[in-house]
């Protein structure tokens, strides 16, 4: 494999570089978009329990300082926790639905952007890889025919063309999993966003039922 890579010429090196970048994005996003990092199952229940204690401080077993600590801990656990902690903080100041919604929206905006981070870069890699591979093949073909001059050895010509075509093959080898990975991560990000929206609606409905 190393012999083939070295024989295909310099255009293969940018392809190898973007393949490493694409793999890094795929691994990082798969790790980041885990449910436990975005919207763990227990987070909403924890937030609703805290909301009850905040709104009915007379029967709460937690002091105001302990409630603040609980909200801070909730905000550091996950993205959903961060959004709901903003809502809890708003409820502790004034039990107003619009203010609570606005507080959560301010926090949710940057969080939603985080879900889609690097996906455009992965889509760009999927688009560029076959074009870069084709460029390497065309460049290799030009060099092969130029080196032949007036005399052509069919065996050498066939070997040169096959080496040049490796650039296109490498480009497709990068583009195909990059496209599949992009579609997978895009769907995963959309699912996580839907989970955040659903949990936020349930939080508002539970605290402002009327």
Short mmCIF file of C-alpha atoms in Angstrom, two decimals:
data_model
loop_
_atom_site.label_atom_id
_atom_site.label_comp_id
_atom_site.label_asym_id
_atom_site.label_seq_id
_atom_site.Cartn_x
_atom_site.Cartn_y
_atom_site.Cartn_z
CA UNK A 1 0.00 0.00 0.00
CA UNK A 2 2.81 2.41 0.88
CA UNK A 3 4.45 1.67 -2.48
CA UNK A 4 1.21 2.54 -4.29
CA UNK A 5 0.80 5.76 -2.30
CA UNK A 6 4.36 6.85 -3.07
CA UNK A 7 3.96 5.96 -6.75
CA UNK A 8 0.75 7.93 -7.29
CA UNK A 9 2.47 11.29 -6.84
CA UNK A 10 1.92 14.34 -4.67
CA UNK A 11 -1.88 14.71 -5.27
CA UNK A 12 -2.45 11.70 -3.01
CA UNK A 13 -1.13 13.55 0.06
CA UNK A 14 -3.96 16.13 0.26
CA UNK A 15 -6.39 13.21 -0.05
CA UNK A 16 -4.73 11.44 2.87
CA UNK A 17 -4.88 14.66 4.89
CA UNK A 18 -8.61 15.22 4.36
CA UNK A 19 -9.28 11.53 5.04
CA UNK A 20 -7.66 11.92 8.48
CA UNK A 21 -9.67 15.10 9.12
CA UNK A 22 -12.89 13.38 8.04
CA UNK A 23 -12.23 10.38 10.29
CA UNK A 24 -11.48 12.69 13.22
CA UNK A 25 -14.77 14.57 12.67
CA UNK A 26 -16.73 11.31 12.43
CA UNK A 27 -15.28 9.94 15.67
CA UNK A 28 -15.59 13.22 17.59
CA UNK A 29 -19.19 13.85 16.53
CA UNK A 30 -20.24 10.25 17.25
CA UNK A 31 -18.80 10.65 20.76
CA UNK A 32 -20.28 14.12 21.30
CA UNK A 33 -23.80 13.24 20.11
CA UNK A 34 -24.27 10.41 22.58
CA UNK A 35 -27.61 10.65 24.36
CA UNK A 36 -25.97 10.72 27.79
CA UNK A 37 -24.06 13.87 26.81
CA UNK A 38 -27.04 15.67 25.26
CA UNK A 39 -30.28 14.60 26.94
CA UNK A 40 -29.92 11.91 29.63
CA UNK A 41 -33.16 10.24 30.70
CA UNK A 42 -32.96 11.41 34.33
CA UNK A 43 -32.29 15.09 33.59
CA UNK A 44 -35.89 16.20 33.05
CA UNK A 45 -37.11 14.46 36.22
CA UNK A 46 -34.29 16.04 38.21
CA UNK A 47 -35.16 19.49 36.85
CA UNK A 48 -38.88 19.06 37.59
CA UNK A 49 -38.11 18.03 41.17
CA UNK A 50 -35.92 21.09 41.61
CA UNK A 51 -38.63 23.30 40.12
CA UNK A 52 -41.15 22.06 42.70
CA UNK A 53 -38.72 22.77 45.53
CA UNK A 54 -37.94 26.24 44.17
CA UNK A 55 -41.61 27.18 43.77
CA UNK A 56 -42.60 25.81 47.18
CA UNK A 57 -39.68 26.82 49.34
CA UNK A 58 -41.70 26.40 52.54
CA UNK A 59 -41.81 22.61 52.15
CA UNK A 60 -38.45 22.22 50.41
CA UNK A 61 -35.76 20.20 52.15
CA UNK A 62 -33.05 22.20 50.35
CA UNK A 63 -31.76 25.62 51.31
CA UNK A 64 -31.43 28.33 48.67
CA UNK A 65 -27.69 27.71 48.50
CA UNK A 66 -28.25 23.98 48.01
CA UNK A 67 -30.79 24.70 45.27
CA UNK A 68 -28.23 26.90 43.51
CA UNK A 69 -25.63 24.15 43.80
CA UNK A 70 -28.09 21.62 42.37
CA UNK A 71 -28.83 23.91 39.41
CA UNK A 72 -25.11 24.43 38.78
CA UNK A 73 -24.52 20.69 38.86
CA UNK A 74 -27.46 20.12 36.51
CA UNK A 75 -26.04 22.66 34.05
CA UNK A 76 -22.69 20.85 33.88
CA UNK A 77 -24.13 17.36 33.33
CA UNK A 78 -25.45 17.75 29.79
CA UNK A 79 -26.76 20.19 27.19
CA UNK A 80 -30.35 19.56 28.28
CA UNK A 81 -29.31 20.18 31.88
CA UNK A 82 -27.77 23.49 30.85
CA UNK A 83 -31.00 24.59 29.13
CA UNK A 84 -33.27 23.48 31.97
CA UNK A 85 -30.97 25.08 34.56
CA UNK A 86 -31.54 28.40 32.80
CA UNK A 87 -35.29 27.82 33.12
CA UNK A 88 -34.94 26.95 36.80
CA UNK A 89 -32.90 30.07 37.43
CA UNK A 90 -35.63 32.15 35.77
CA UNK A 91 -38.32 30.46 37.89
CA UNK A 92 -36.36 31.21 41.06
CA UNK A 93 -36.39 34.92 40.17
CA UNK A 94 -39.92 35.28 38.80
CA UNK A 95 -42.45 32.59 37.93
CA UNK A 96 -43.22 33.99 34.50
CA UNK A 97 -43.65 31.66 31.52
CA UNK A 98 -42.39 34.10 28.88
CA UNK A 99 -39.29 34.98 30.89
CA UNK A 100 -38.59 31.29 31.45
CA UNK A 101 -38.95 30.53 27.74
CA UNK A 102 -36.70 33.43 26.79
CA UNK A 103 -34.04 32.36 29.29
CA UNK A 104 -33.99 28.82 27.90
CA UNK A 105 -33.95 30.04 24.28
CA UNK A 106 -30.89 32.19 24.94
CA UNK A 107 -29.02 29.15 26.21
CA UNK A 108 -30.47 26.72 23.66
CA UNK A 109 -29.35 28.72 20.59
CA UNK A 110 -25.59 28.14 20.96
CA UNK A 111 -26.26 24.58 22.16
CA UNK A 112 -28.16 23.71 18.97
CA UNK A 113 -25.24 25.07 16.93
CA UNK A 114 -22.96 22.72 18.85
CA UNK A 115 -25.00 19.74 17.65
CA UNK A 116 -24.27 20.60 14.00
CA UNK A 117 -20.65 21.64 14.51
CA UNK A 118 -18.17 20.31 11.89
CA UNK A 119 -20.93 18.67 9.80
CA UNK A 120 -20.47 21.20 7.00
CA UNK A 121 -16.75 20.41 7.00
CA UNK A 122 -17.51 16.69 6.62
CA UNK A 123 -19.92 17.42 3.75
CA UNK A 124 -17.21 19.52 2.08
CA UNK A 125 -14.73 16.65 2.38
CA UNK A 126 -17.27 14.29 0.79
CA UNK A 127 -17.69 16.72 -2.12
CA UNK A 128 -14.03 17.57 -2.65
CA UNK A 129 -12.49 14.10 -2.30
CA UNK A 130 -13.60 12.67 -5.68
CA UNK A 131 -12.74 15.94 -7.44
CA UNK A 132 -9.27 15.96 -5.89
CA UNK A 133 -8.86 12.32 -6.88
CA UNK A 134 -9.91 13.09 -10.45
CA UNK A 135 -7.48 16.01 -10.54
CA UNK A 136 -4.66 13.70 -9.45
CA UNK A 137 -5.60 11.19 -12.15
CA UNK A 138 -5.71 13.83 -14.91
CA UNK A 139 -2.39 15.27 -13.77
CA UNK A 140 -0.86 11.79 -13.71
CA UNK A 141 -2.14 11.03 -17.22
CA UNK A 142 -0.65 14.27 -18.54
CA UNK A 143 2.72 13.43 -17.01
CA UNK A 144 2.61 9.88 -18.39
CA UNK A 145 1.89 10.91 -21.97
CA UNK A 146 4.41 13.75 -21.78
CA UNK A 147 7.13 11.35 -20.61
CA UNK A 148 6.44 8.92 -23.45
CA UNK A 149 7.33 11.44 -26.13
CA UNK A 150 7.23 10.01 -29.64
CA UNK A 151 7.78 6.42 -28.52
CA UNK A 152 5.26 4.57 -26.40
CA UNK A 153 5.69 1.32 -24.53
CA UNK A 154 2.23 -0.21 -24.04
CA UNK A 155 3.26 -2.00 -20.84
CA UNK A 156 4.74 1.11 -19.24
CA UNK A 157 1.78 3.18 -20.43
CA UNK A 158 -0.72 0.75 -18.88
CA UNK A 159 1.20 0.70 -15.60
CA UNK A 160 1.36 4.50 -15.52
CA UNK A 161 -2.36 4.86 -16.22
CA UNK A 162 -3.24 2.33 -13.52
CA UNK A 163 -1.15 4.26 -11.00
CA UNK A 164 -2.81 7.52 -12.01
CA UNK A 165 -6.25 5.98 -11.55
CA UNK A 166 -5.43 5.18 -7.93
CA UNK A 167 -5.99 8.88 -7.19
CA UNK A 168 -9.60 8.60 -8.34
CA UNK A 169 -10.05 5.37 -6.40
CA UNK A 170 -8.70 6.98 -3.22
CA UNK A 171 -10.97 9.97 -3.73
CA UNK A 172 -14.03 7.73 -3.99
CA UNK A 173 -12.84 5.64 -1.05
CA UNK A 174 -12.85 8.79 1.07
CA UNK A 175 -16.06 10.32 -0.33
CA UNK A 176 -18.35 7.29 0.09
CA UNK A 177 -17.90 6.81 3.87
CA UNK A 178 -17.81 10.60 4.33
CA UNK A 179 -21.25 10.94 2.73
CA UNK A 180 -22.60 8.02 4.77
CA UNK A 181 -21.08 9.47 7.94
CA UNK A 182 -22.51 12.91 7.23
CA UNK A 183 -26.02 11.51 6.74
CA UNK A 184 -25.72 9.45 9.93
CA UNK A 185 -24.46 12.37 12.01
CA UNK A 186 -27.02 14.75 10.52
CA UNK A 187 -29.83 12.40 11.50
CA UNK A 188 -28.33 11.94 14.96
CA UNK A 189 -28.06 15.71 15.47
CA UNK A 190 -31.69 16.16 14.38
CA UNK A 191 -32.81 13.42 16.79
CA UNK A 192 -30.97 15.07 19.67
CA UNK A 193 -32.49 18.45 18.80
CA UNK A 194 -35.97 16.89 18.81
CA UNK A 195 -35.24 15.39 22.24
CA UNK A 196 -34.17 18.79 23.58
CA UNK A 197 -37.30 20.45 22.19
CA UNK A 198 -39.58 17.76 23.62
CA UNK A 199 -37.99 17.96 27.08
CA UNK A 200 -38.22 21.76 27.06
CA UNK A 201 -41.92 21.64 26.16
CA UNK A 202 -42.60 19.14 28.96
CA UNK A 203 -40.70 21.33 31.42
CA UNK A 204 -42.78 24.39 30.50
CA UNK A 205 -46.03 22.42 30.54
CA UNK A 206 -45.29 20.96 33.98
CA UNK A 207 -44.40 24.31 35.55
CA UNK A 208 -46.96 26.51 33.80
CA UNK A 209 -49.91 24.15 33.35
CA UNK A 210 -52.47 26.94 33.31
#
